[in-house]
Amino acid sequence: MVFLTNNHPVFAQFQKEEKRIRVSQPSTRGPSAFIPEKEVVQANTVDERTNLLVEEYSTSGRLDNITQVMSLHAQYLESFLRSQFYMLRMDGPLPLPYRHYIAIMAAARHQCSYLINMHVDEFLKTGGIAEWLNGLEYVPQRLKNLNEINKLLAHRPWLITKDHIQKLVKTGENNWSLPELVHAVVLLAHYHALASFVFGSGINPERDPDTSNGFRLISVNNFCVCDLANDNNIENASLSSNFGIVDSLSELEALMERMKRLQEEREDEEASQEEMTTRFEKEQKESLFVVSRAFDDDIVSTSDVSRYIEDPGFGYKDFARRGEDHLPTFRAQDYTWENHGFSLVNRLYSDIGHLLDEKFRMVYNLTYNTMATHEDVDTTMLRRALFNYVHCMFGIRYDDYDYGEVNQLLERSLKVYIKTVTCYPERTTKRMYDSYWRQFKHSEKVHVNLLLMEARMQAELLYALRAITRHLT
């Protein structure tokens, strides 16, 4: 597979010799409410590469808080910024203002005021019509028609069918071409997943007087970014570890021991296909009980955000619902990113497939061979458990994966965190972030968030691209 390089012609036109970077001043100390400022600042000071990347690929010319936190993993940051820059600024089926408005619609599904404010600003700078910012009733019908797919992608992507695709691409004045629709789907999935990263990493609001060109900055009363340090009434019981009350050091040692034991068991015997299926179903059922009591109430969206969406009360419901008919599991082998999604997205929206593929591979394979204070550790097993647990919650199953490993490797407080960040990101709190892997470095927890973000984006894309493939066949 060929990856784009910095010298690729699609980027050449945007390389500039001089471009000043503004470093945003957050309204509270540091770019994150969860991570001590000095840890992020040290990373930015050490790595000059981050500044060069921002010069080349930032649409705002600003070293924003997301970029500062992601710079703890500079290698990944390059893949992220290049793919985001491509979908927002390079040649593509959609006009520039449309791209930013779609980002606003996506972020609004999770009440992510941070991303909404950022793209309101960019929307206006790229020539967007200010009236559209008053709400969906002011936008063209074809943009409004994205509401349903935005809603399903964000919360229950398994419900997307070829009928949804056909409605959007049917002939008529408000229809979408397939390349336009793929561009829109990529943007929606990207910004749903990025909202997970924003809330999961406690990204602080930018403090910048010219943001939004005079438009009032949106805040979300119930779960505002600036309130992430609060508990937001999540039950204490949900955060208790199922390994008993042990100090964080012995938690780490216990995890290392389980990894070692699983590796030995893998080499000794291989589970039957029937046993693997049973373990997947068991893990799916158990995920029903992760923080379910804490999230029974519907989220009531505030008017500032709900102007960009319809049906604000629609949210995530567990794929394997208790007492309901089972939806067919998405068998990953039947429709994979590598064999199906990649080629389709690349065919309809040139080169984005390469960039996304590079980003997925980068985050999945990223390792420093460390775990907290331990060095020379193979963390492949742990990374795969994190990625596959997200896909499990979205009904995606890998035939060759033993889901028993998820239960062995991911303690309850980590599962609570993963499910919240992935399915209800606006409800993430600092207490959740602090409650798992207490001996691990903040950079390692940011790595977890990058894995969750990319796993979520890939899950959304798989469902949407499968529906487009079915429409085409």
Tab-separated table of C-alpha atoms in Angstrom:
chain	number	residue	atom	x	y	z
A	1	MET	CA	0.000	0.000	0.000
A	2	VAL	CA	1.411	3.421	-0.953
A	3	PHE	CA	1.348	6.187	1.654
A	4	LEU	CA	1.467	9.882	0.826
A	5	THR	CA	4.611	11.702	1.851
A	6	ASN	CA	5.145	15.372	2.617
A	7	ASN	CA	6.486	15.734	-0.924
A	8	HIS	CA	3.370	14.284	-2.519
A	9	PRO	CA	1.994	16.741	-5.095
A	10	VAL	CA	-1.361	17.023	-3.332
A	11	PHE	CA	0.379	18.730	-0.442
A	12	ALA	CA	2.950	20.729	-2.372
A	13	GLN	CA	0.629	23.623	-3.168
A	14	PHE	CA	0.008	24.205	0.523
A	15	GLN	CA	3.614	24.206	1.728
A	16	LYS	CA	4.467	27.754	2.712
A	17	GLU	CA	7.860	29.214	3.460
A	18	GLU	CA	6.718	31.460	6.269
A	19	LYS	CA	3.689	31.130	8.458
A	20	ARG	CA	3.423	32.445	11.998
A	21	ILE	CA	1.910	30.165	14.620
A	22	ARG	CA	-0.304	31.475	17.380
A	23	VAL	CA	-0.267	29.416	20.552
A	24	SER	CA	-3.744	29.533	22.061
A	25	GLN	CA	-4.075	30.585	25.677
A	26	PRO	CA	-6.579	28.308	27.390
A	27	SER	CA	-9.072	29.863	29.781
A	28	THR	CA	-7.758	27.610	32.552
A	29	ARG	CA	-4.188	26.512	33.012
A	30	GLY	CA	-2.807	24.183	30.384
A	31	PRO	CA	-4.400	22.555	27.352
A	32	SER	CA	-6.019	19.781	29.423
A	33	ALA	CA	-8.063	19.731	32.622
A	34	PHE	CA	-6.811	16.179	33.236
A	35	ILE	CA	-3.074	16.434	32.514
A	36	PRO	CA	-0.619	18.664	34.402
A	37	GLU	CA	0.395	21.565	32.196
A	38	LYS	CA	4.121	20.953	32.617
A	39	GLU	CA	3.897	17.484	31.042
A	40	VAL	CA	2.372	18.810	27.835
A	41	VAL	CA	4.562	21.905	27.722
A	42	GLN	CA	7.722	19.801	28.107
A	43	ALA	CA	6.664	17.642	25.168
A	44	ASN	CA	6.108	20.716	22.970
A	45	THR	CA	9.428	22.257	23.986
A	46	VAL	CA	11.379	19.117	23.224
A	47	ASP	CA	9.747	18.410	19.888
A	48	GLU	CA	10.298	21.162	17.321
A	49	ARG	CA	8.688	18.845	14.794
A	50	THR	CA	5.285	19.736	16.275
A	51	ASN	CA	5.718	23.407	15.303
A	52	LEU	CA	6.758	22.430	11.799
A	53	LEU	CA	3.687	20.194	11.459
A	54	VAL	CA	1.388	22.986	12.621
A	55	GLU	CA	2.980	25.389	10.139
A	56	GLU	CA	2.327	22.939	7.336
A	57	TYR	CA	-1.021	21.368	8.187
A	58	SER	CA	-2.970	23.563	10.609
A	59	THR	CA	-6.023	25.213	9.059
A	60	SER	CA	-6.126	27.858	11.797
A	61	GLY	CA	-2.406	28.654	12.073
A	62	ARG	CA	-2.763	27.921	15.777
A	63	LEU	CA	-1.092	25.386	18.033
A	64	ASP	CA	-4.435	24.540	19.585
A	65	ASN	CA	-5.058	22.508	22.722
A	66	ILE	CA	-5.875	19.280	20.863
A	67	THR	CA	-2.592	19.468	18.968
A	68	GLN	CA	-0.649	20.232	22.141
A	69	VAL	CA	-2.024	17.135	23.894
A	70	MET	CA	-1.588	14.926	20.819
A	71	SER	CA	2.014	16.107	20.534
A	72	LEU	CA	2.792	13.678	23.367
A	73	HIS	CA	2.812	11.256	20.396
A	74	ALA	CA	4.468	13.267	17.623
A	75	GLN	CA	4.613	10.355	15.178
A	76	TYR	CA	0.854	9.878	15.327
A	77	LEU	CA	0.223	13.636	15.320
A	78	GLU	CA	1.719	13.908	11.835
A	79	SER	CA	-0.673	11.273	10.433
A	80	PHE	CA	-3.614	12.942	12.189
A	81	LEU	CA	-2.871	16.489	11.014
A	82	ARG	CA	-2.186	15.439	7.430
A	83	SER	CA	-5.427	13.495	7.090
A	84	GLN	CA	-7.466	16.242	8.776
A	85	PHE	CA	-5.862	18.918	6.594
A	86	TYR	CA	-6.641	16.871	3.494
A	87	MET	CA	-10.331	16.451	4.317
A	88	LEU	CA	-10.733	20.149	5.272
A	89	ARG	CA	-8.533	21.980	2.768
A	90	MET	CA	-7.354	19.899	-0.182
A	91	ASP	CA	-9.168	19.207	-3.449
A	92	GLY	CA	-12.300	17.230	-2.740
A	93	PRO	CA	-15.946	16.908	-3.736
A	94	LEU	CA	-17.338	19.339	-1.129
A	95	PRO	CA	-16.974	23.148	-0.977
A	96	LEU	CA	-14.860	24.352	1.975
A	97	PRO	CA	-17.717	25.951	3.986
A	98	TYR	CA	-19.742	22.716	3.692
A	99	ARG	CA	-16.845	20.787	5.229
A	100	HIS	CA	-16.768	22.970	8.326
A	101	TYR	CA	-20.550	23.022	8.663
A	102	ILE	CA	-20.590	19.205	8.564
A	103	ALA	CA	-17.914	19.238	11.301
A	104	ILE	CA	-20.226	21.463	13.378
A	105	MET	CA	-23.179	19.103	12.823
A	106	ALA	CA	-21.045	16.115	13.866
A	107	ALA	CA	-19.666	17.803	17.009
A	108	ALA	CA	-23.179	18.895	18.001
A	109	ARG	CA	-24.290	15.260	18.378
A	110	HIS	CA	-22.041	15.133	21.455
A	111	GLN	CA	-22.563	18.756	22.540
A	112	CYS	CA	-18.861	19.378	21.928
A	113	SER	CA	-18.692	23.158	22.214
A	114	TYR	CA	-14.900	23.091	21.760
A	115	LEU	CA	-15.133	21.701	18.209
A	116	ILE	CA	-18.278	23.669	17.357
A	117	ASN	CA	-16.606	26.975	18.223
A	118	MET	CA	-13.464	26.026	16.308
A	119	HIS	CA	-15.430	25.252	13.133
A	120	VAL	CA	-17.830	28.176	13.387
A	121	ASP	CA	-14.689	30.291	13.114
A	122	GLU	CA	-13.307	28.253	10.192
A	123	PHE	CA	-16.709	28.175	8.454
A	124	LEU	CA	-16.820	31.967	8.376
A	125	LYS	CA	-13.161	32.302	7.346
A	126	THR	CA	-13.735	30.043	4.332
A	127	GLY	CA	-16.658	32.132	3.094
A	128	GLY	CA	-19.554	30.393	4.839
A	129	ILE	CA	-22.900	32.199	4.980
A	130	ALA	CA	-23.275	33.586	8.511
A	131	GLU	CA	-27.044	33.018	8.506
A	132	TRP	CA	-26.483	29.228	8.457
A	133	LEU	CA	-25.092	29.488	11.983
A	134	ASN	CA	-28.579	30.324	13.241
A	135	GLY	CA	-29.520	26.668	12.813
A	136	LEU	CA	-30.520	23.921	10.413
A	137	GLU	CA	-33.657	25.699	9.206
A	138	TYR	CA	-31.344	28.243	7.533
A	139	VAL	CA	-29.175	25.753	5.584
A	140	PRO	CA	-29.782	24.212	2.143
A	141	GLN	CA	-32.047	21.151	2.173
A	142	ARG	CA	-29.285	18.835	0.979
A	143	LEU	CA	-27.195	19.649	4.071
A	144	LYS	CA	-30.249	19.194	6.254
A	145	ASN	CA	-30.739	15.774	4.662
A	146	LEU	CA	-27.505	14.594	6.346
A	147	ASN	CA	-29.257	14.699	9.728
A	148	GLU	CA	-30.331	11.067	9.792
A	149	ILE	CA	-26.963	9.620	8.819
A	150	ASN	CA	-25.223	12.000	11.248
A	151	LYS	CA	-27.467	10.777	14.069
A	152	LEU	CA	-27.080	7.073	13.291
A	153	LEU	CA	-23.330	7.235	12.658
A	154	ALA	CA	-22.757	9.033	15.949
A	155	HIS	CA	-24.826	6.766	18.179
A	156	ARG	CA	-25.974	3.528	16.487
A	157	PRO	CA	-24.078	3.038	13.219
A	158	TRP	CA	-25.277	-0.582	12.903
A	159	LEU	CA	-28.713	0.776	11.914
A	160	ILE	CA	-27.394	2.355	8.684
A	161	THR	CA	-28.671	0.546	5.583
A	162	LYS	CA	-28.455	0.992	1.838
A	163	ASP	CA	-31.891	2.669	2.037
A	164	HIS	CA	-30.333	5.614	3.892
A	165	ILE	CA	-27.727	5.890	1.135
A	166	GLN	CA	-30.324	5.662	-1.640
A	167	LYS	CA	-32.392	8.461	-0.112
A	168	LEU	CA	-29.381	10.764	-0.167
A	169	VAL	CA	-28.154	9.963	-3.685
A	170	LYS	CA	-31.537	9.667	-5.446
A	171	THR	CA	-31.992	12.005	-8.378
A	172	GLY	CA	-33.307	15.459	-7.621
A	173	GLU	CA	-32.089	18.965	-6.900
A	174	ASN	CA	-31.022	18.090	-3.335
A	175	ASN	CA	-29.243	14.831	-4.104
A	176	TRP	CA	-25.673	13.958	-3.109
A	177	SER	CA	-23.217	12.409	-5.525
A	178	LEU	CA	-21.446	9.332	-4.108
A	179	PRO	CA	-18.059	11.136	-3.902
A	180	GLU	CA	-19.718	14.015	-2.000
A	181	LEU	CA	-21.434	11.577	0.338
A	182	VAL	CA	-18.205	9.683	1.064
A	183	HIS	CA	-16.467	12.989	1.824
A	184	ALA	CA	-19.328	13.913	4.184
A	185	VAL	CA	-19.276	10.496	5.897
A	186	VAL	CA	-15.513	10.720	6.460
A	187	LEU	CA	-15.951	14.171	8.026
A	188	LEU	CA	-18.843	13.035	10.241
A	189	ALA	CA	-16.962	9.969	11.493
A	190	HIS	CA	-13.792	12.014	12.045
A	191	TYR	CA	-15.518	14.642	14.172
A	192	HIS	CA	-17.664	12.209	16.163
A	193	ALA	CA	-14.454	10.389	17.074
A	194	LEU	CA	-12.531	13.609	17.712
A	195	ALA	CA	-15.268	14.661	20.179
A	196	SER	CA	-14.420	11.449	22.065
A	197	PHE	CA	-10.778	12.535	22.207
A	198	VAL	CA	-11.672	16.086	23.317
A	199	PHE	CA	-13.782	14.895	26.246
A	200	GLY	CA	-11.618	11.871	27.039
A	201	SER	CA	-8.496	14.021	27.317
A	202	GLY	CA	-10.202	16.874	29.184
A	203	ILE	CA	-9.298	19.400	26.469
A	204	ASN	CA	-9.711	22.920	27.830
A	205	PRO	CA	-11.505	25.652	25.856
A	206	GLU	CA	-9.288	27.952	23.818
A	207	ARG	CA	-9.050	31.473	25.155
A	208	ASP	CA	-8.928	33.578	22.069
A	209	PRO	CA	-10.780	36.888	21.728
A	210	ASP	CA	-11.220	36.667	17.956
A	211	THR	CA	-12.672	33.161	17.945
A	212	SER	CA	-15.975	32.928	16.080
A	213	ASN	CA	-15.610	36.391	14.519
A	214	GLY	CA	-17.931	38.002	17.016
A	215	PHE	CA	-20.417	35.132	17.178
A	216	ARG	CA	-21.277	34.240	20.746
A	217	LEU	CA	-19.260	31.228	21.878
A	218	ILE	CA	-21.413	28.209	22.546
A	219	SER	CA	-21.320	26.568	25.928
A	220	VAL	CA	-23.151	23.472	27.078
A	221	ASN	CA	-24.735	23.925	30.475
A	222	ASN	CA	-25.006	20.318	31.584
A	223	PHE	CA	-21.657	18.909	30.518
A	224	CYS	CA	-19.470	21.806	29.519
A	225	VAL	CA	-15.860	21.189	28.561
A	226	CYS	CA	-14.833	23.470	31.397
A	227	ASP	CA	-16.729	21.294	33.896
A	228	LEU	CA	-14.859	18.120	33.055
A	229	ALA	CA	-13.168	18.064	36.418
A	230	ASN	CA	-16.580	17.634	38.068
A	231	ASP	CA	-18.154	14.259	38.682
A	232	ASN	CA	-21.418	14.950	36.829
A	233	ASN	CA	-23.235	12.555	39.168
A	234	ILE	CA	-21.661	9.375	37.816
A	235	GLU	CA	-22.140	6.743	40.483
A	236	ASN	CA	-19.182	5.799	42.643
A	237	ALA	CA	-20.189	2.161	42.316
A	238	SER	CA	-19.573	2.221	38.584
A	239	LEU	CA	-15.929	3.061	39.110
A	240	SER	CA	-14.995	0.288	41.470
A	241	SER	CA	-12.443	-2.201	40.184
A	242	ASN	CA	-13.512	-5.812	39.901
A	243	PHE	CA	-10.092	-6.879	41.077
A	244	GLY	CA	-10.763	-5.735	44.629
A	245	ILE	CA	-9.187	-2.877	46.531
A	246	VAL	CA	-5.505	-3.021	45.735
A	247	ASP	CA	-2.987	-0.240	45.510
A	248	SER	CA	-2.053	1.037	42.069
A	249	LEU	CA	1.386	-0.559	42.116
A	250	SER	CA	0.057	-4.066	42.662
A	251	GLU	CA	-2.642	-3.329	40.040
A	252	LEU	CA	0.168	-2.782	37.542
A	253	GLU	CA	1.999	-5.942	38.586
A	254	ALA	CA	-1.242	-7.934	38.383
A	255	LEU	CA	-1.852	-6.663	34.832
A	256	MET	CA	1.694	-7.591	33.794
A	257	GLU	CA	1.189	-11.055	35.267
A	258	ARG	CA	-2.115	-11.545	33.402
A	259	MET	CA	-0.486	-10.518	30.124
A	260	LYS	CA	2.282	-13.032	30.681
A	261	ARG	CA	-0.158	-15.804	31.570
A	262	LEU	CA	-2.361	-15.111	28.532
A	263	GLN	CA	0.680	-15.279	26.266
A	264	GLU	CA	1.633	-18.664	27.722
A	265	GLU	CA	-1.930	-19.982	27.385
A	266	ARG	CA	-2.028	-18.824	23.768
A	267	GLU	CA	1.074	-20.877	23.010
A	268	ASP	CA	-0.226	-23.951	24.873
A	269	GLU	CA	-3.672	-24.301	23.347
A	270	GLU	CA	-5.953	-22.570	20.887
A	271	ALA	CA	-9.659	-22.122	21.693
A	272	SER	CA	-12.190	-23.663	19.323
A	273	GLN	CA	-14.226	-21.432	17.005
A	274	GLU	CA	-17.320	-22.259	19.039
A	275	GLU	CA	-15.599	-21.217	22.267
A	276	MET	CA	-14.398	-17.965	20.640
A	277	THR	CA	-17.992	-17.152	19.597
A	278	THR	CA	-19.245	-17.846	23.121
A	279	ARG	CA	-16.601	-15.541	24.619
A	280	PHE	CA	-17.551	-12.713	22.226
A	281	GLU	CA	-21.235	-13.041	23.156
A	282	LYS	CA	-20.326	-13.130	26.854
A	283	GLU	CA	-18.260	-9.942	26.498
A	284	GLN	CA	-21.075	-8.220	24.597
A	285	LYS	CA	-23.583	-9.098	27.315
A	286	GLU	CA	-21.213	-7.951	30.065
A	287	SER	CA	-20.749	-4.605	28.311
A	288	LEU	CA	-24.480	-4.005	28.907
A	289	PHE	CA	-23.807	-3.662	32.612
A	290	VAL	CA	-20.871	-1.268	32.314
A	291	VAL	CA	-22.175	2.087	33.642
A	292	SER	CA	-25.677	1.337	32.387
A	293	ARG	CA	-27.322	2.617	35.582
A	294	ALA	CA	-25.422	5.870	35.419
A	295	PHE	CA	-26.629	6.577	31.878
A	296	ASP	CA	-30.302	5.676	31.970
A	297	ASP	CA	-31.420	9.293	31.687
A	298	ASP	CA	-31.568	10.894	28.263
A	299	ILE	CA	-29.309	13.840	27.651
A	300	VAL	CA	-31.214	17.068	27.177
A	301	SER	CA	-29.322	19.170	24.691
A	302	THR	CA	-29.162	22.911	25.232
A	303	SER	CA	-30.584	25.213	22.583
A	304	ASP	CA	-27.185	26.572	21.532
A	305	VAL	CA	-26.091	23.154	20.318
A	306	SER	CA	-29.413	21.634	19.305
A	307	ARG	CA	-29.862	24.222	16.562
A	308	TYR	CA	-27.371	22.129	14.536
A	309	ILE	CA	-29.086	18.751	15.007
A	310	GLU	CA	-32.494	17.078	15.011
A	311	ASP	CA	-33.709	14.534	17.564
A	312	PRO	CA	-31.213	15.595	20.280
A	313	GLY	CA	-32.469	12.921	22.680
A	314	PHE	CA	-31.308	10.124	20.359
A	315	GLY	CA	-28.216	8.465	21.834
A	316	TYR	CA	-26.229	5.265	22.116
A	317	LYS	CA	-28.132	2.100	22.993
A	318	ASP	CA	-26.225	-1.108	23.625
A	319	PHE	CA	-25.882	-3.237	20.506
A	320	ALA	CA	-26.902	-6.359	22.458
A	321	ARG	CA	-29.972	-4.992	24.263
A	322	ARG	CA	-31.473	-7.005	27.093
A	323	GLY	CA	-34.763	-8.660	26.153
A	324	GLU	CA	-34.648	-7.467	22.541
A	325	ASP	CA	-34.148	-9.351	19.295
A	326	HIS	CA	-30.481	-9.625	18.439
A	327	LEU	CA	-29.213	-7.670	15.478
A	328	PRO	CA	-26.843	-9.677	13.294
A	329	THR	CA	-23.249	-9.208	14.423
A	330	PHE	CA	-20.952	-7.457	11.930
A	331	ARG	CA	-18.379	-10.159	11.192
A	332	ALA	CA	-15.208	-8.183	10.538
A	333	GLN	CA	-13.951	-10.803	8.080
A	334	ASP	CA	-16.976	-10.214	5.810
A	335	TYR	CA	-16.260	-6.509	5.338
A	336	THR	CA	-12.821	-5.313	6.389
A	337	TRP	CA	-11.234	-1.897	6.168
A	338	GLU	CA	-8.152	-3.359	4.443
A	339	ASN	CA	-9.973	-5.376	1.761
A	340	HIS	CA	-13.186	-3.435	1.211
A	341	GLY	CA	-13.495	-0.039	2.941
A	342	PHE	CA	-10.074	1.258	1.897
A	343	SER	CA	-10.532	0.671	-1.845
A	344	LEU	CA	-14.105	2.052	-1.889
A	345	VAL	CA	-13.260	5.263	-0.058
A	346	ASN	CA	-10.131	5.775	-2.159
A	347	ARG	CA	-12.058	5.245	-5.400
A	348	LEU	CA	-14.763	7.782	-4.524
A	349	TYR	CA	-12.618	10.324	-2.653
A	350	SER	CA	-9.105	10.174	-4.050
A	351	ASP	CA	-6.161	9.636	-1.654
A	352	ILE	CA	-8.113	9.919	1.613
A	353	GLY	CA	-8.019	6.127	1.904
A	354	HIS	CA	-4.208	6.161	2.012
A	355	LEU	CA	-4.175	8.853	4.681
A	356	LEU	CA	-6.774	7.139	6.863
A	357	ASP	CA	-5.057	3.778	6.437
A	358	GLU	CA	-1.727	5.267	7.519
A	359	LYS	CA	-3.415	6.825	10.576
A	360	PHE	CA	-5.160	3.579	11.609
A	361	ARG	CA	-1.947	1.584	11.233
A	362	MET	CA	0.074	4.220	13.052
A	363	VAL	CA	-2.100	4.237	16.178
A	364	TYR	CA	-2.560	0.458	16.237
A	365	ASN	CA	1.181	-0.224	15.970
A	366	LEU	CA	2.408	2.737	18.035
A	367	THR	CA	4.457	1.519	20.988
A	368	TYR	CA	7.371	2.594	23.119
A	369	ASN	CA	7.634	-0.893	24.652
A	370	THR	CA	6.893	0.527	28.086
A	371	MET	CA	4.150	0.133	30.658
A	372	ALA	CA	4.383	2.712	33.444
A	373	THR	CA	7.756	2.012	35.072
A	374	HIS	CA	8.446	-1.183	33.083
A	375	GLU	CA	10.537	-1.229	29.911
A	376	ASP	CA	10.956	-3.782	27.091
A	377	VAL	CA	7.274	-4.776	27.290
A	378	ASP	CA	5.317	-6.059	24.285
A	379	THR	CA	2.013	-4.173	24.586
A	380	THR	CA	0.446	-5.598	21.397
A	381	MET	CA	-2.032	-7.678	23.383
A	382	LEU	CA	-3.215	-4.675	25.393
A	383	ARG	CA	-3.568	-2.414	22.356
A	384	ARG	CA	-5.602	-5.030	20.534
A	385	ALA	CA	-7.891	-5.528	23.547
A	386	LEU	CA	-8.615	-1.772	23.689
A	387	PHE	CA	-9.325	-1.525	19.948
A	388	ASN	CA	-11.452	-4.671	19.814
A	389	TYR	CA	-13.470	-3.762	22.915
A	390	VAL	CA	-14.629	-0.560	21.187
A	391	HIS	CA	-15.625	-2.557	18.107
A	392	CYS	CA	-17.370	-5.118	20.323
A	393	MET	CA	-19.620	-2.363	21.742
A	394	PHE	CA	-20.506	-1.467	18.143
A	395	GLY	CA	-21.370	-5.092	17.303
A	396	ILE	CA	-18.204	-5.847	15.281
A	397	ARG	CA	-16.639	-9.252	15.890
A	398	TYR	CA	-13.239	-10.652	14.854
A	399	ASP	CA	-13.393	-14.423	14.362
A	400	ASP	CA	-9.697	-14.841	15.148
A	401	TYR	CA	-9.758	-12.897	18.425
A	402	ASP	CA	-10.256	-14.424	21.862
A	403	TYR	CA	-12.572	-12.004	23.678
A	404	GLY	CA	-11.678	-13.694	26.962
A	405	GLU	CA	-8.562	-11.500	26.791
A	406	VAL	CA	-10.673	-8.344	27.105
A	407	ASN	CA	-11.964	-9.440	30.500
A	408	GLN	CA	-8.498	-10.422	31.635
A	409	LEU	CA	-6.785	-7.211	30.540
A	410	LEU	CA	-9.343	-4.427	30.975
A	411	GLU	CA	-10.342	-3.797	34.585
A	412	ARG	CA	-13.814	-2.510	35.337
A	413	SER	CA	-12.836	1.128	35.880
A	414	LEU	CA	-11.076	1.101	32.491
A	415	LYS	CA	-14.154	-0.415	30.828
A	416	VAL	CA	-16.297	2.328	32.382
A	417	TYR	CA	-13.911	4.918	30.966
A	418	ILE	CA	-13.793	3.297	27.492
A	419	LYS	CA	-17.569	2.995	27.207
A	420	THR	CA	-18.086	6.579	28.378
A	421	VAL	CA	-15.466	8.108	26.069
A	422	THR	CA	-16.647	6.069	23.088
A	423	CYS	CA	-20.437	6.122	23.529
A	424	TYR	CA	-21.233	9.081	25.818
A	425	PRO	CA	-18.087	11.276	25.599
A	426	GLU	CA	-19.824	14.404	26.940
A	427	ARG	CA	-20.215	12.609	30.294
A	428	THR	CA	-16.515	11.890	30.824
A	429	THR	CA	-15.080	13.208	34.098
A	430	LYS	CA	-11.639	13.646	35.577
A	431	ARG	CA	-12.503	11.073	38.220
A	432	MET	CA	-13.091	8.465	35.517
A	433	TYR	CA	-9.794	9.380	33.855
A	434	ASP	CA	-7.929	9.177	37.172
A	435	SER	CA	-9.575	5.932	38.291
A	436	TYR	CA	-7.833	3.525	35.918
A	437	TRP	CA	-4.152	2.631	35.451
A	438	ARG	CA	-3.094	4.886	38.300
A	439	GLN	CA	0.602	4.075	37.894
A	440	PHE	CA	0.654	4.834	34.181
A	441	LYS	CA	2.002	8.015	32.622
A	442	HIS	CA	-0.391	10.623	31.197
A	443	SER	CA	1.151	10.075	27.751
A	444	GLU	CA	0.088	6.413	27.995
A	445	LYS	CA	-3.484	7.448	28.799
A	446	VAL	CA	-3.461	9.832	25.834
A	447	HIS	CA	-2.337	6.847	23.733
A	448	VAL	CA	-5.410	4.979	25.027
A	449	ASN	CA	-7.579	7.912	23.885
A	450	LEU	CA	-6.002	7.869	20.424
A	451	LEU	CA	-6.758	4.140	20.130
A	452	LEU	CA	-10.367	4.683	21.247
A	453	MET	CA	-10.798	7.575	18.806
A	454	GLU	CA	-9.467	5.655	15.803
A	455	ALA	CA	-11.333	2.444	16.707
A	456	ARG	CA	-14.546	4.438	16.889
A	457	MET	CA	-13.906	6.221	13.590
A	458	GLN	CA	-13.124	2.937	11.856
A	459	ALA	CA	-16.288	1.297	13.245
A	460	GLU	CA	-18.454	4.146	11.929
A	461	LEU	CA	-16.768	4.039	8.532
A	462	LEU	CA	-17.166	0.255	8.234
A	463	TYR	CA	-20.928	0.456	8.725
A	464	ALA	CA	-21.356	3.445	6.386
A	465	LEU	CA	-19.085	2.064	3.655
A	466	ARG	CA	-20.743	-1.358	3.828
A	467	ALA	CA	-24.117	0.350	3.253
A	468	ILE	CA	-22.660	2.249	0.260
A	469	THR	CA	-21.232	-1.008	-1.133
A	470	ARG	CA	-24.661	-2.673	-0.819
A	471	HIS	CA	-26.227	0.318	-2.586
A	472	LEU	CA	-23.771	-0.148	-5.452
A	473	THR	CA	-24.343	-3.899	-5.827
